[in-house]
XYZ file of C-alpha atoms in Angstrom:
438
model
C 174.872 97.194 32.619
C 172.418 95.046 34.449
C 168.554 94.850 33.370
C 166.208 93.796 35.396
C 162.524 93.275 34.433
C 159.869 93.198 36.609
C 157.366 90.540 35.288
C 154.712 91.510 37.912
C 152.456 94.128 35.775
C 151.093 97.592 37.620
C 146.830 96.386 38.471
C 145.864 99.303 37.213
C 147.461 98.433 33.536
C 145.877 95.078 34.641
C 142.908 97.112 34.798
C 142.687 99.083 31.604
C 143.671 96.430 29.696
C 140.607 94.282 30.801
C 138.373 97.261 29.907
C 139.195 97.093 26.770
C 139.383 93.265 26.463
C 135.026 93.887 27.399
C 134.461 96.501 25.489
C 135.761 94.522 22.548
C 133.623 91.435 23.375
C 130.625 93.577 24.620
C 130.781 94.478 20.400
C 131.726 91.541 18.800
C 130.297 88.556 20.823
C 126.959 89.092 20.099
C 127.555 89.158 16.611
C 128.870 86.095 16.891
C 126.705 84.503 18.894
C 123.590 85.766 16.594
C 122.712 82.516 15.454
C 123.793 80.176 17.767
C 121.980 78.490 20.545
C 123.780 80.936 23.102
C 123.451 84.068 24.627
C 126.324 86.924 26.102
C 124.781 86.652 29.389
C 125.759 82.539 29.173
C 129.600 83.596 28.104
C 129.604 86.753 30.339
C 129.165 84.072 33.377
C 131.518 81.760 32.369
C 134.135 83.997 31.901
C 133.722 85.531 35.261
C 133.870 82.154 36.672
C 137.418 81.540 35.008
C 138.915 84.770 36.078
C 137.643 84.505 40.188
C 138.879 81.190 39.786
C 142.377 81.829 39.547
C 144.166 81.521 42.630
C 145.997 84.928 42.009
C 142.437 86.911 42.003
C 141.629 86.812 45.573
C 138.029 88.993 45.072
C 135.204 87.637 46.381
C 132.103 89.239 44.953
C 129.436 87.744 47.065
C 126.628 90.006 47.259
C 125.995 89.876 51.394
C 129.270 90.878 51.627
C 128.979 93.982 49.802
C 125.259 94.772 50.191
C 125.668 98.205 49.527
C 126.950 97.836 47.029
C 124.895 94.770 45.140
C 121.866 97.406 45.567
C 123.812 100.524 44.312
C 125.545 98.443 41.120
C 122.467 96.718 40.201
C 119.881 99.813 40.061
C 122.347 101.855 38.217
C 122.214 98.872 35.414
C 118.237 98.464 35.924
C 117.396 102.073 35.386
C 119.576 102.283 32.015
C 117.988 99.229 30.593
C 114.048 100.658 31.247
C 115.283 103.907 29.403
C 116.739 101.574 26.355
C 113.390 99.402 27.039
C 111.052 102.403 26.608
C 112.692 104.414 23.516
C 112.346 101.428 21.546
C 109.064 100.957 21.492
C 107.161 102.074 18.642
C 103.748 101.304 19.751
C 101.731 104.454 21.011
C 101.266 104.279 24.709
C 97.011 103.326 25.673
C 94.990 101.174 26.897
C 94.123 98.674 24.325
C 96.836 98.850 22.363
C 98.880 97.814 25.801
C 96.150 95.214 26.492
C 98.828 92.234 26.796
C 100.778 94.503 29.266
C 98.173 95.250 31.719
C 97.169 91.434 31.555
C 100.895 90.401 32.479
C 101.008 93.171 35.422
C 97.996 93.346 36.506
C 97.249 89.304 36.623
C 100.329 87.603 35.961
C 102.852 89.477 38.659
C 100.299 89.358 41.530
C 99.596 85.728 40.894
C 103.860 85.393 40.528
C 104.411 87.038 44.068
C 101.028 85.135 45.699
C 102.609 81.669 44.170
C 106.348 82.026 44.953
C 105.153 83.547 48.584
C 103.391 79.979 49.363
C 106.103 78.431 48.512
C 108.740 79.736 50.375
C 106.669 79.807 53.030
C 105.092 76.333 53.100
C 107.871 74.471 51.188
C 111.164 76.361 51.739
C 110.031 77.308 55.513
C 110.388 80.988 55.582
C 108.751 83.481 57.417
C 105.885 84.778 55.710
C 107.320 88.365 55.735
C 110.578 86.932 54.168
C 108.623 84.908 51.823
C 106.830 87.856 50.639
C 110.393 89.486 49.857
C 110.987 86.563 48.335
C 108.318 86.566 46.012
C 108.264 90.397 45.027
C 111.917 89.976 44.159
C 111.390 86.902 41.575
C 107.853 87.518 40.211
C 108.937 90.783 37.914
C 110.746 90.192 34.285
C 113.885 91.557 34.167
C 114.341 94.726 31.922
C 118.336 93.686 31.487
C 118.322 90.009 30.566
C 115.414 90.075 29.035
C 116.936 92.127 26.221
C 117.110 88.998 23.485
C 113.441 89.100 23.507
C 112.391 92.470 23.057
C 111.513 95.006 20.329
C 114.059 96.186 18.009
C 115.869 99.312 17.939
C 113.409 102.466 17.435
C 111.802 102.570 13.796
C 112.932 99.107 12.858
C 109.262 97.511 13.066
C 110.395 94.563 14.811
C 107.203 95.027 17.289
C 105.152 92.114 17.471
C 102.821 90.745 19.775
C 105.741 88.818 22.086
C 108.670 91.142 21.675
C 106.178 94.486 22.475
C 104.600 92.810 25.622
C 107.642 90.881 26.851
C 109.517 94.398 26.569
C 106.319 96.465 28.129
C 106.522 93.777 31.046
C 109.589 94.238 31.820
C 109.548 97.956 32.048
C 106.272 98.563 33.962
C 106.717 95.411 36.110
C 109.493 96.755 38.729
C 107.960 99.509 39.132
C 104.494 97.579 40.095
C 106.780 95.071 42.053
C 108.273 97.732 44.694
C 104.768 98.150 46.328
C 104.694 94.222 47.547
C 108.731 94.978 48.317
C 108.006 97.844 50.855
C 104.692 95.350 51.912
C 107.384 93.159 53.341
C 109.335 95.773 54.595
C 106.528 97.766 56.690
C 105.272 94.013 57.881
C 108.764 93.552 59.404
C 108.821 96.627 60.826
C 105.243 96.445 62.205
C 106.768 92.776 63.923
C 108.976 94.354 66.263
C 106.951 97.446 66.705
C 103.080 96.581 66.740
C 102.538 99.971 65.031
C 100.035 99.608 62.483
C 100.866 99.766 59.076
C 98.159 99.025 56.298
C 96.795 103.050 55.582
C 100.666 103.925 55.352
C 101.081 101.242 52.725
C 98.464 101.690 51.007
C 98.225 105.289 50.930
C 101.910 106.016 50.689
C 103.763 102.665 48.921
C 100.955 102.272 47.070
C 98.992 105.437 45.766
C 101.616 108.249 46.470
C 104.295 106.354 45.027
C 103.217 105.017 41.935
C 100.996 108.086 41.219
C 103.668 110.650 41.881
C 106.539 108.033 40.004
C 104.106 107.792 36.742
C 103.526 111.873 36.975
C 107.340 112.716 37.511
C 108.505 110.399 34.703
C 105.685 112.080 32.544
C 107.147 115.392 33.835
C 110.389 114.688 32.848
C 109.639 113.427 29.638
C 107.889 116.039 28.705
C 110.616 118.830 29.407
C 113.425 116.572 28.072
C 111.106 116.114 24.564
C 110.831 119.623 24.464
C 114.410 120.424 24.970
C 115.487 118.320 22.521
C 112.533 118.528 19.331
C 110.671 121.356 20.152
C 112.412 124.790 21.021
C 113.951 127.200 18.450
C 116.018 125.212 15.861
C 119.577 126.830 16.607
C 119.482 125.553 20.741
C 117.158 122.209 19.989
C 119.024 119.305 21.704
C 118.697 116.984 18.852
C 120.854 119.258 16.818
C 124.122 118.137 18.477
C 123.321 114.596 17.510
C 124.474 113.444 20.882
C 122.678 110.504 22.417
C 124.019 111.571 25.684
C 120.831 113.098 26.204
C 119.192 109.782 26.920
C 121.353 109.248 30.058
C 121.301 112.946 31.115
C 117.454 112.262 31.084
C 117.569 108.575 32.888
C 119.562 110.031 35.938
C 117.301 113.471 36.010
C 114.134 111.277 35.996
C 115.317 108.506 38.620
C 117.139 111.030 41.065
C 114.214 114.034 40.612
C 111.795 111.240 41.563
C 113.700 109.446 45.110
C 113.784 112.969 45.982
C 110.391 113.157 46.281
C 109.939 109.830 47.453
C 108.844 107.777 44.226
C 109.066 105.337 42.610
C 111.982 105.813 40.175
C 112.077 102.542 37.775
C 108.320 103.676 36.891
C 109.376 107.203 36.829
C 112.124 106.265 34.289
C 110.526 103.814 31.968
C 107.454 106.999 31.549
C 109.813 109.519 31.030
C 111.576 107.311 28.166
C 108.402 106.654 26.442
C 107.390 109.969 26.698
C 110.156 111.677 25.574
C 109.919 108.980 22.530
C 106.563 110.217 22.093
C 107.570 113.705 21.834
C 108.790 112.721 17.993
C 108.402 109.510 17.121
C 109.973 109.372 13.677
C 113.007 111.669 14.329
C 116.310 109.783 13.868
C 117.789 111.565 17.015
C 116.155 108.757 18.930
C 118.197 106.107 17.156
C 121.080 107.775 18.210
C 119.744 107.765 22.258
C 118.977 104.368 22.075
C 122.378 103.199 20.614
C 123.874 104.925 23.305
C 121.906 103.429 26.496
C 122.252 100.183 24.779
C 126.105 100.656 24.879
C 126.082 101.360 28.255
C 123.786 98.946 29.402
C 125.850 96.105 27.689
C 128.880 97.127 29.390
C 127.417 97.760 32.919
C 125.654 94.336 32.291
C 128.695 92.179 31.292
C 130.706 93.500 34.290
C 127.991 92.379 36.579
C 127.470 89.112 35.270
C 131.267 88.966 35.227
C 130.655 89.627 39.207
C 128.045 87.016 39.300
C 130.333 84.100 37.625
C 132.829 85.057 40.219
C 129.944 84.857 43.079
C 129.489 81.402 41.948
C 132.672 79.811 41.955
C 133.155 81.849 45.783
C 130.522 79.650 47.065
C 127.113 81.538 45.984
C 124.815 78.502 45.902
C 126.230 76.765 48.714
C 123.627 77.129 51.274
C 121.270 75.277 49.142
C 119.242 72.384 50.312
C 117.389 70.605 47.733
C 114.088 72.125 48.765
C 115.441 75.016 47.455
C 116.342 73.359 43.995
C 112.868 72.142 43.744
C 111.605 75.508 44.780
C 113.693 76.781 42.102
C 112.716 74.764 39.348
C 109.016 75.168 40.076
C 109.036 79.440 39.902
C 110.675 78.760 36.750
C 109.359 75.982 34.847
C 105.803 76.049 36.747
C 104.305 79.478 38.365
C 105.757 81.583 35.222
C 104.403 79.571 32.322
C 100.778 79.071 34.014
C 100.374 82.390 35.638
C 101.465 83.824 32.150
C 98.977 81.814 30.622
C 96.379 82.819 32.500
C 97.113 86.528 32.401
C 96.653 85.817 28.601
C 92.966 83.886 29.135
C 91.241 85.676 26.060
C 93.932 87.943 24.829
C 94.037 87.427 20.987
C 97.023 86.009 19.626
C 97.599 82.069 18.963
C 98.869 79.689 20.987
C 102.656 79.789 19.631
C 102.390 83.615 21.273
C 100.649 83.232 23.970
C 103.278 79.955 24.950
C 106.125 82.280 23.930
C 104.984 84.819 26.316
C 104.440 82.915 29.198
C 107.823 80.826 29.255
C 109.985 83.854 28.670
C 109.468 85.189 32.288
C 113.528 86.108 32.414
C 114.760 86.683 35.952
C 117.667 88.648 36.567
C 119.471 92.032 37.458
C 116.192 93.031 38.817
C 115.851 90.505 41.450
C 119.309 91.321 42.597
C 118.435 95.006 43.566
C 114.750 94.000 45.054
C 116.387 91.467 47.386
C 119.838 94.165 48.235
C 116.794 96.627 48.653
C 114.708 94.842 51.180
C 117.255 93.319 53.038
C 119.265 96.648 53.447
C 115.767 97.923 55.190
C 115.334 95.311 57.095
C 117.333 94.774 60.331
C 117.774 91.047 61.427
C 116.887 89.089 58.673
C 118.269 85.361 59.304
C 119.789 83.244 56.830
C 120.179 86.310 54.534
C 122.784 83.548 52.659
C 120.425 81.418 51.942
C 117.929 84.067 50.304
C 121.238 85.443 47.965
C 121.457 81.926 46.760
C 117.937 81.037 46.084
C 117.982 84.318 44.168
C 121.370 83.070 42.493
C 120.121 79.967 41.388
C 116.711 81.614 39.942
C 118.739 83.641 37.386
C 121.388 80.854 36.769
C 118.946 78.594 35.598
C 116.997 81.388 34.138
C 119.988 82.822 31.923
C 121.031 78.995 30.933
C 117.353 77.888 29.990
C 116.042 80.964 28.255
C 120.016 81.910 26.850
C 119.732 78.259 25.561
C 116.330 78.308 24.392
C 115.932 82.257 22.940
C 117.424 82.026 19.560
C 115.813 79.011 18.166
C 112.380 79.718 19.570
C 112.228 83.312 18.504
C 113.415 82.429 15.139
C 110.819 79.938 14.670
C 108.242 82.176 15.902
C 109.461 84.502 13.089
C 108.661 81.716 10.507
C 105.558 81.182 11.932
C 104.551 84.597 11.307
C 105.760 85.287 7.935
C 109.338 86.414 8.486
C 113.135 85.190 7.269
C 114.996 85.304 10.428
C 118.075 84.810 7.509
C 117.299 86.823 4.889
C 119.897 89.453 3.657
C 117.908 92.456 4.413
C 116.882 91.183 7.786
C 117.779 92.867 10.859
C 119.078 91.726 13.904
C 117.464 90.048 16.657
C 116.584 92.967 19.188
C 118.086 93.363 22.428
C 121.927 92.561 22.996
C 122.450 91.748 19.537
C 125.602 93.870 18.830
C 125.658 97.335 16.872
C 122.234 98.153 15.464
C 121.209 98.055 11.558
C 118.920 100.634 10.084
C 116.715 99.909 7.204
């Protein structure tokens, strides 16, 4: 009897095997990279580039070819990251305790939007409306890729001013950047219809969407906090020990806020803060954070694999030398300068201010904002060039910040009297593998 062996495996089996290897890498790589000047996102992009460079792989994951997928997938990753960021902040919400956050949101980010818009309009040569969209997309600090410089898991006490400032900034600025994305959209529409836009933008996109997003997030956070910690003992959700309730809160908060047409990113972060405040010291907070972090890492790794594939598929091909200079100016000049301006008068030493100003990491949020804007603005010219500029900003940010985050944060710990190599030290916060709780 002749036995024929079929060497071409079923695509389903390949996907299943690849998913298993991906999850193993998500769990193991952060531990292997913990003390190296290398980050998980860098490895993910390299793996994605290698996979999509194979002749057998014909898919070209370019965002301009799949705009709806680019918007929705990046949206999903961001809302999961925002819930995780809010749950791990130990500091009680307030104006004075969060003063560093307000400075970065109210001063640094608007200055960044203005500066990037000017560069995009005067130097790159984009129309002012498209330049504003680019500025609003690139000014916010990313809550996903900035996790390496964020606070540690709940109740670990890793909440110095730098880590807290970068975590709270990443959580809040996504919501406060959205009015400027909408401003670009309404200006683009007004340039074609001639209809007045200022009153509607101020009353609806600024006042209503921010206020309603904050209120919706607070109300849903209170509801989930009551159901989890304060209903009769036999039925409260904390008894289950199932961190999936954090995922439920994320989806309910985002979905409800979008239904009533307000800023979902802001609502999710406020929900997370309120949910955490419902019982700050309960161990269930740790379970919820661990689950959201695991989902975030898997989703982030998939997205960065696709990003690496987009790079080898020609994402950066439309770039000219002016674009490259603008990208370097955005990361090396605009963010550090606007960061330091926002921190003038803040009670922090220069090492903390410089670190806060330097680590304005750009990433998944920029993908979402550009995709959202382009999907709501018909007939924008040269979209491939816009995607190339945003892609290069993300790539350079991941490389520059990823290679420097470990030595800089370890040195900051030493300056502040902490030993990063101590046997009982917790792992660096963010995407650094399974949490170890003291």
